[in-house]
């Protein structure tokens, strides 16, 4: 019996050692998979908190580009204090490119015939990275499903290319003087957060900002071409000048809806009121009923139109105001003609 138990104990001990060896080998293999590439390209003395070396007095150049996939969730109801804000969401791909001369690149990590390799997104955490942000955004997030949609590409000439799918909710102030023929110009400001313009300079790449050719908006036409700007902005809260990129989106409101819903019906109502001139002098009740009905119709129509425009502090004189001020006086003249006719009849 004792020999039988010793045999079982020996077998159990042997299985335990085998399982421990398999577990250790698996962990070593996993660590190898995740750490091989960083060990290949990062030197031992690499410090990711320090920017790449450059010529004395020159900043690190970061090329920036955007591909706009969609613009949606346009909202003009939100208000900050006394200003009405134009809110819209931009879904886009952003690309950043810069030179990292401290990398030690071996040809073994490139596939045959390729001059670049796409690394794991975790590798980006081991690199120095620029820190641009959207200055006038309310929310800016990288899209995720099971993981963040990002990629890091390394080229043989030591260029690092970072790409990400993200969305940002942008806000800009609106102007209603020419509503509904208004054009809203909404900029997006992209600025380096912690590194001033002597350390990092943002620059639009050759592609700049590209729009999805299938992009269509419901109430607006997106003006082309987009205006791009590169500048340095002084930030008093950060006490310094920081490199800034700007792209201006021009939203031109489509007037077709207002032509059908406002201008055409009001024109027909005004022309209908002219029939009162062809009524006999003794048809005073019919003339008054026609003109009063036309007057109430126009007032109701223009009241509904004004309800669609957020109230502003200053007096606006746009196309709806001009149209209203031209239409109502014509009805007043018709009513005056009716009163004069009834007076002469008496």
C-alpha positions in Angstrom: 0.0 0.0 0.0 2.8 2.4 0.9 4.5 1.8 -2.4 1.3 2.5 -4.2 0.8 5.9 -2.5 4.5 6.8 -3.1 4.0 6.1 -6.8 0.9 8.4 -6.9 2.7 11.1 -5.0 5.6 10.9 -7.4 3.3 11.1 -10.5 1.5 14.2 -8.9 4.7 15.9 -8.2 6.0 15.3 -11.7 2.8 16.7 -13.2 3.0 19.8 -11.0 6.6 20.5 -12.2 5.5 20.0 -15.9 2.6 22.5 -15.5 4.8 25.1 -13.8 7.3 24.7 -16.6 4.6 25.2 -19.3 3.2 28.2 -17.5 6.6 29.9 -17.2 7.4 29.2 -20.8 4.0 30.7 -21.9 4.6 33.8 -19.8 8.1 34.2 -21.3 6.7 33.8 -24.8 4.0 36.4 -24.2 6.5 38.9 -22.7 8.7 38.3 -25.7 5.9 39.0 -28.1 5.1 42.3 -26.4 8.6 43.6 -25.7 10.7 42.5 -28.6 10.0 45.5 -30.8 10.5 48.2 -28.2 13.8 46.5 -27.2 14.9 46.5 -30.8 14.2 50.2 -31.6 14.6 52.0 -28.3 18.1 52.6 -27.0 18.9 51.8 -23.3 19.2 55.5 -22.5 16.0 56.6 -24.2 13.9 59.1 -22.2 10.4 59.5 -23.6 9.8 62.7 -21.6 12.5 64.5 -23.6 11.8 65.7 -27.2 13.9 64.4 -30.1 17.1 66.4 -30.6 17.1 69.1 -33.2 19.4 71.8 -34.5 20.1 74.5 -31.9 17.2 76.9 -31.6 14.9 74.9 -33.9 11.7 73.2 -32.7 10.6 69.7 -33.6 8.4 69.8 -36.7 5.1 67.8 -36.4 3.2 67.4 -39.6 -0.6 67.2 -39.0 -3.4 66.2 -41.3 -7.1 65.4 -41.0 -9.6 63.3 -43.0 -13.1 64.4 -42.2 -15.4 61.3 -42.4 -18.7 62.9 -41.3 -20.2 66.1 -39.7 -23.4 65.5 -37.8 -25.4 66.4 -34.8 -25.6 70.1 -35.8 -27.4 72.0 -33.1 -28.1 75.7 -32.7 -30.2 75.5 -29.5 -27.4 75.4 -26.9 -26.5 78.7 -25.2 -23.6 79.8 -23.1 -24.6 82.9 -21.1 -25.9 85.5 -23.7 -24.4 83.9 -26.8 -25.9 81.2 -29.0 -23.4 78.6 -30.0 -23.2 76.5 -33.2 -22.5 72.9 -32.0 -21.4 70.2 -34.4 -19.7 66.9 -34.2 -16.8 65.9 -36.5 -15.8 62.3 -37.0 -12.3 62.2 -38.5 -9.0 60.5 -38.9 -6.0 62.4 -37.6 -2.4 61.8 -38.6 0.7 63.1 -37.0 4.2 62.6 -38.4 7.6 63.6 -36.9 11.2 62.5 -36.9 12.6 60.5 -34.0 16.4 60.3 -34.6 17.1 58.5 -31.3 15.6 55.2 -32.5 17.9 52.3 -33.3 16.3 50.5 -36.2 17.2 47.0 -37.3 16.3 45.8 -40.8 15.0 42.6 -39.2 11.8 44.2 -38.1 10.8 45.1 -41.7 9.3 42.7 -44.1 11.0 42.2 -47.4 10.4 45.1 -49.8 8.8 47.3 -47.1 10.3 50.5 -45.7 7.9 50.7 -42.8 6.4 48.5 -40.1 3.2 48.9 -38.1 3.7 48.4 -34.4 1.4 47.6 -31.6 -0.5 50.7 -30.2 1.2 49.9 -26.8 4.5 50.9 -28.4 3.3 54.5 -28.6 3.3 54.8 -24.8 7.1 54.2 -24.8 7.8 57.0 -27.3 8.0 60.8 -26.9 4.8 62.1 -28.4 3.5 65.6 -29.2 0.4 66.7 -27.3 -1.9 68.7 -29.6 -5.5 69.3 -28.5 -8.6 71.0 -29.9 -8.7 74.4 -28.3 -12.4 75.1 -29.0 -13.8 71.6 -28.5 -16.3 70.6 -25.8 -15.4 66.9 -26.1 -12.6 65.1 -28.0 -12.3 61.3 -27.8 -10.6 58.5 -29.6 -13.1 56.0 -31.0 -13.2 52.6 -29.4 -14.9 49.3 -29.9 -12.9 46.5 -28.2 -9.8 48.8 -28.1 -8.8 52.3 -29.2 -8.6 52.8 -33.0 -5.0 53.9 -33.2 -1.9 52.8 -35.1 1.8 53.5 -35.0 3.9 53.2 -38.1 7.7 53.3 -38.1 9.7 54.1 -41.2 13.3 53.2 -42.0 14.3 56.9 -42.1 13.2 57.1 -38.4 9.9 58.9 -39.1 7.1 58.0 -36.7 3.5 58.2 -38.0 0.6 58.1 -35.5 -3.0 57.7 -36.7 -6.2 57.6 -34.8 -10.0 57.6 -35.5 -11.7 60.1 -33.2 -14.6 62.5 -32.9 -14.8 66.0 -31.5 -17.7 68.2 -30.6 -16.9 71.8 -31.7 -18.5 75.0 -30.7 -18.5 78.4 -32.5 -20.6 81.6 -32.2 -23.3 82.2 -34.7 -24.4 85.3 -36.6 -28.0 85.7 -37.7 -28.0 89.1 -39.5 -28.5 87.4 -42.9 -30.7 84.5 -41.9 -31.8 82.3 -43.7 -29.1 83.3 -46.2 -26.4 83.3 -43.6 -23.0 81.7 -43.8 -21.5 80.4 -40.5 -17.7 80.3 -40.5 -16.6 77.9 -37.8 -12.9 77.4 -37.1 -11.2 74.4 -35.4 -8.1 75.4 -33.5 -5.4 72.8 -32.9 -2.6 73.8 -30.5 0.3 72.2 -28.7 -0.6 72.0 -25.0 2.6 71.9 -23.0 5.4 72.6 -25.5 5.7 76.2 -26.7 6.6 77.2 -30.2 10.4 77.0 -29.4 10.0 73.3 -28.6 7.4 72.0 -31.0 6.0 73.5 -34.2 2.8 72.1 -35.7 2.5 72.2 -39.5 -0.1 71.2 -42.0 1.1 68.3 -44.1 0.6 68.3 -47.9 -2.8 66.7 -47.7 -4.0 69.2 -45.0 -7.7 68.7 -44.3 -9.6 66.4 -46.7 -13.3 65.9 -46.8 -15.1 62.6 -47.4 -16.5 63.0 -51.0 -19.7 61.4 -49.9 -20.2 63.9 -47.1 -23.6 65.7 -47.3 -25.3 67.9 -44.7 -29.1 68.2 -44.3 -29.5 72.0 -44.0 -26.1 73.3 -45.1 -23.6 73.2 -47.9 -20.0 72.9 -46.9 -18.0 75.6 -48.7 -14.9 74.6 -50.6 -12.0 74.9 -50.5 -11.3 74.9 -46.8 -9.1 77.7 -45.5 -6.0 76.5 -43.5 -3.8 78.6 -41.3 -0.6 78.2 -39.3 0.1 80.7 -36.6 1.5 81.2 -33.1 -0.9 82.1 -30.3 -0.1 83.7 -27.0 -1.8 81.8 -24.1 -1.7 83.9 -20.9 -2.9 81.0 -18.7 0.2 79.0 -19.9 2.4 82.1 -20.2 3.9 81.6 -23.6 3.5 81.4 -27.4 2.3 78.1 -28.7 2.1 76.7 -32.2 -1.5 76.7 -33.6 -3.2 75.2 -36.6 -6.6 76.5 -37.8 -9.1 75.1 -40.3 -12.2 77.1 -41.2 -15.4 75.3 -42.1 -17.9 77.4 -44.0 -21.5 76.3 -43.5 -23.8 77.9 -46.2 -27.5 77.4 -45.2 -29.7 75.9 -47.9 -32.5 78.3 -48.8 -34.8 75.9 -50.6 -36.7 75.0 -47.5 -37.4 78.7 -46.7 -38.4 79.4 -50.3 -41.1 76.7 -50.1 -42.2 77.3 -46.6 -42.1 81.1 -46.2 -41.3 83.2 -49.2 -43.5 81.5 -51.8 -46.6 81.2 -49.6 -46.3 84.8 -48.3 -46.0 86.0 -51.9 -49.2 84.2 -52.8 -51.0 85.7 -49.8 -50.0 89.2 -50.8 -51.0 88.7 -54.4 -54.3 87.3 -53.2 -55.0 90.5 -51.3 -54.8 92.4 -54.5 -58.1 90.9 -55.6 -59.8 93.3 -53.3 -59.1 96.0 -55.9 -61.3 94.3 -58.4 -64.3 93.9 -56.0 -67.1 96.4 -56.4 -67.4 99.5 -54.2 -70.4 98.1 -52.4 -68.7 94.7 -51.6 -67.2 96.2 -48.4 -67.8 93.1 -46.1 -66.1 90.7 -48.6 -63.2 93.1 -49.1 -62.6 93.5 -45.4 -62.9 89.7 -44.8 -60.3 89.0 -47.5 -57.8 91.6 -46.3 -58.1 90.7 -42.6 -57.7 87.0 -43.4 -54.6 87.8 -45.5 -53.2 90.0 -42.7 -53.7 87.3 -40.0 -52.2 84.7 -42.3 -49.0 86.7 -42.8 -48.7 87.6 -39.1 -49.0 83.9 -38.2 -46.5 82.9 -40.8 -43.9 85.4 -39.8 -44.4 84.7 -36.1 -43.6 81.1 -36.8 -40.5 82.0 -38.8 -39.2 84.3 -36.0 -39.7 81.4 -33.5 -37.1 79.4 -35.4 -34.5 82.0 -34.8 -32.9 82.2 -31.4 -33.4 85.7 -29.9 -30.3 87.8 -29.9 -29.5 90.9 -27.8 -29.2 93.3 -30.7 -31.8 94.1 -33.4 -31.3 92.0 -36.5 -32.4 93.1 -39.9 -32.2 90.0 -42.0 -34.1 88.7 -45.0 -37.2 87.6 -43.0 -37.4 91.1 -41.4 -37.1 92.8 -44.8 -39.6 90.5 -46.4 -42.1 91.0 -43.5 -41.7 94.8 -43.6 -42.3 94.8 -47.4 -45.3 92.4 -47.3 -47.3 93.9 -44.4 -47.3 97.5 -45.7 -48.8 96.3 -49.0 -51.7 94.8 -47.0 -52.0 98.0 -45.0 -52.3 100.0 -48.3 -55.0 97.6 -49.4 -56.9 98.1 -46.1 -56.5 101.9 -46.5 -57.9 101.7 -50.0 -60.8 99.7 -48.6 -61.5 102.3 -45.9 -61.3 105.1 -48.5 -63.7 103.3 -50.8 -66.2 102.8 -48.0 -65.9 106.4 -47.0 -66.5 107.7 -50.5 -69.5 105.3 -50.9 -71.1 106.9 -47.9 
